[in-house]
GROMACS .gro file of C-alpha atoms in nm:
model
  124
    1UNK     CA    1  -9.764   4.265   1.871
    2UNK     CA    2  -9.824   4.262   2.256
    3UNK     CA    3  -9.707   3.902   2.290
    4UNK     CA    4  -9.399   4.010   2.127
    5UNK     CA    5  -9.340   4.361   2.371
    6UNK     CA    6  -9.395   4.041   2.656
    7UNK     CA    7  -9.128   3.885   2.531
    8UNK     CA    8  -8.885   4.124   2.419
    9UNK     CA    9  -8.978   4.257   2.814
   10UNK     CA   10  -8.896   3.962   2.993
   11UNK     CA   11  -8.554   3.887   2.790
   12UNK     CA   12  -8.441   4.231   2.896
   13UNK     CA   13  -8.567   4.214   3.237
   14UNK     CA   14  -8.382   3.878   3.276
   15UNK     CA   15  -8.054   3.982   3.145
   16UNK     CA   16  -8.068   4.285   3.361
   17UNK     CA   17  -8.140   4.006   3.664
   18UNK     CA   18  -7.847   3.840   3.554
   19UNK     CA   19  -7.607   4.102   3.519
   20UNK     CA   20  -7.732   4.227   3.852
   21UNK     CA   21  -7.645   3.907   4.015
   22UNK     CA   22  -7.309   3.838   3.853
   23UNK     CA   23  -7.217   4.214   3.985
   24UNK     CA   24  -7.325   4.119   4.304
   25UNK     CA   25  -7.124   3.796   4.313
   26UNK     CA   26  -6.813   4.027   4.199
   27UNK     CA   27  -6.851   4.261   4.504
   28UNK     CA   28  -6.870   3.942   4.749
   29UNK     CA   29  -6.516   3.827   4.605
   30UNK     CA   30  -6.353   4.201   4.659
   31UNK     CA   31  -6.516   4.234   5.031
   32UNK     CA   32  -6.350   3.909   5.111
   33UNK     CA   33  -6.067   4.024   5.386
   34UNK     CA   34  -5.673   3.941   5.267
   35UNK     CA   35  -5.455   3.864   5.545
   36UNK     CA   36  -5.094   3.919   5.408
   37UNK     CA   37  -4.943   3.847   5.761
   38UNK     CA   38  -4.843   3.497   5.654
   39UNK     CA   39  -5.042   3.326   5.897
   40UNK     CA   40  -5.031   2.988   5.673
   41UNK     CA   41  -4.583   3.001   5.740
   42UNK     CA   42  -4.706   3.090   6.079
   43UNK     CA   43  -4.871   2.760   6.097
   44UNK     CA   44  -4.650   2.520   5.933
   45UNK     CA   45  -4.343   2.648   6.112
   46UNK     CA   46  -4.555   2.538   6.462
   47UNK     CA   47  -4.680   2.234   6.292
   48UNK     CA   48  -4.297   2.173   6.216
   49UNK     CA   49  -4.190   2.287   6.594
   50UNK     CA   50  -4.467   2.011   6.724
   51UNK     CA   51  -4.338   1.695   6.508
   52UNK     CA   52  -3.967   1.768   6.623
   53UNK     CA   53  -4.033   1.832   6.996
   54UNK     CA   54  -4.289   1.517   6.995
   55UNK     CA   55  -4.047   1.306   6.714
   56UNK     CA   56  -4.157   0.930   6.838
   57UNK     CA   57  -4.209   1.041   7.212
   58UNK     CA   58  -3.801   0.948   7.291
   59UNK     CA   59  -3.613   1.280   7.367
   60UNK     CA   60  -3.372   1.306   7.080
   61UNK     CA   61  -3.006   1.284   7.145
   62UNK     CA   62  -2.948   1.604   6.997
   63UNK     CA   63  -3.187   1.891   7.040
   64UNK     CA   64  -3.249   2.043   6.701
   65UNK     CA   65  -3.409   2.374   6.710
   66UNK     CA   66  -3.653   2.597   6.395
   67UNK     CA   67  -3.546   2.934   6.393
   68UNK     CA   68  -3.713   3.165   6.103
   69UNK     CA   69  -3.756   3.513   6.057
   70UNK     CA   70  -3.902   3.733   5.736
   71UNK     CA   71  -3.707   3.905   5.499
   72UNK     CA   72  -3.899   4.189   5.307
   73UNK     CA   73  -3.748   4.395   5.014
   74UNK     CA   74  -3.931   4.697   4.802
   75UNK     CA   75  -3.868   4.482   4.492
   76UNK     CA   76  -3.970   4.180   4.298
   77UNK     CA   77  -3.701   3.934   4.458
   78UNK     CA   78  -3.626   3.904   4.850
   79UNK     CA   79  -3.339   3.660   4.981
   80UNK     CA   80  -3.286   3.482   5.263
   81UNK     CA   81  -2.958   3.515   5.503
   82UNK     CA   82  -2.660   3.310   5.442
   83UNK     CA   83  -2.747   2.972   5.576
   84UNK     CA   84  -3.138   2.974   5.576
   85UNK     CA   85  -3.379   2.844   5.335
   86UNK     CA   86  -3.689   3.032   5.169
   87UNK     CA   87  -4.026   2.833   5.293
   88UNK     CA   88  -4.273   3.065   5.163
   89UNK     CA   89  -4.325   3.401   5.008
   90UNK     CA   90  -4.585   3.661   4.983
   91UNK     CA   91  -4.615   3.924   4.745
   92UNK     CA   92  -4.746   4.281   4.712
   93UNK     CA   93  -5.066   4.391   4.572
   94UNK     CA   94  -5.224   4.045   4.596
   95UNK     CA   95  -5.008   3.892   4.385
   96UNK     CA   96  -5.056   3.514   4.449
   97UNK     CA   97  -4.779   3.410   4.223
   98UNK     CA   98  -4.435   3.361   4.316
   99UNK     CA   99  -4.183   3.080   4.301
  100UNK     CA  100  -3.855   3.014   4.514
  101UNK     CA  101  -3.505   3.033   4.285
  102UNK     CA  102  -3.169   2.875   4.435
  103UNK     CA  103  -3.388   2.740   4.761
  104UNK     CA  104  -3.331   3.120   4.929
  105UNK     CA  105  -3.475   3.364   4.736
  106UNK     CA  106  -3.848   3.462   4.639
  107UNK     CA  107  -3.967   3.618   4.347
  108UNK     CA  108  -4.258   3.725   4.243
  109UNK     CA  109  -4.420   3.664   3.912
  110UNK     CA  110  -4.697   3.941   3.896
  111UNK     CA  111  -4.626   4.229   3.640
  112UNK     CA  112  -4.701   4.477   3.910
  113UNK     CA  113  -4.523   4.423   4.273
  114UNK     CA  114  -4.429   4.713   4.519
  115UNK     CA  115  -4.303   4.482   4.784
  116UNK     CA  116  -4.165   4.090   4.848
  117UNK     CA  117  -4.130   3.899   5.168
  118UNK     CA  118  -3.975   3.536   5.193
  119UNK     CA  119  -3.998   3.370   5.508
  120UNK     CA  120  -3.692   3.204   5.582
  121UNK     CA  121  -3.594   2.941   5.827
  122UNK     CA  122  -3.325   2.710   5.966
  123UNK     CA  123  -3.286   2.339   6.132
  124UNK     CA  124  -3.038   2.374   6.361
   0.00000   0.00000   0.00000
């Protein structure tokens, strides 16, 4: 009977270890800071600024210049300006999910969105 008590003990003392740890593990994920400033588009539109202005180290015959901006809308879809091109998108209440329609507009795929920013941008 006391081996058994042991037993029955140590299986409930390990599942409440477990749980503990998987609850723990949860909490981690949640504190993890979200930076919706789009520093990723940030980064590629430099990256992209870089390769043209060092494109085979010859000075180009014509100077092509990357001009973007961010377009933000209190709705599931945001669209570029006439003439620039959706690169990236970012979507409200960590929504992750998104997908660019007709190569200017963003639209998020999450059933619950309060906002939607494409960042738009144009070779010229």
């Amino acid at each position: 009977m006391l081996i058994y008590d042991l037993r029955t003990l140590t299986f409930n003392s390990m599942k409440t270890t477990i749980f503990s740890l998987l609850i723990c593990i949860c909490l981690q994920q949640l504190m993890v800071p979200v930076n919706t400033d789009g520093t990723l588009e940030i980064i590629v539109e430099k990256k992209v600024k870089e390769l043209l202005a060092n494109r085979d180290n010859y000075a180009p015959t014509v100077k092509k210049t990357l001009s973007c901006t961010s377009v933000k809308s209190m709705n599931r879809w945001a669209s570029c300006p006439a003439g620039m091109t959706a690169t990236g998108c970012a979507c409200g209440f960590a929504c992750g999910s998104w997908e660019i329609q007709n190569e200017n507009t963003c639209s998020c795929l999450c059933l619950l969105i309060d906002w939607t920013t494409a960042r738009c941008c144009q070779l010229s």
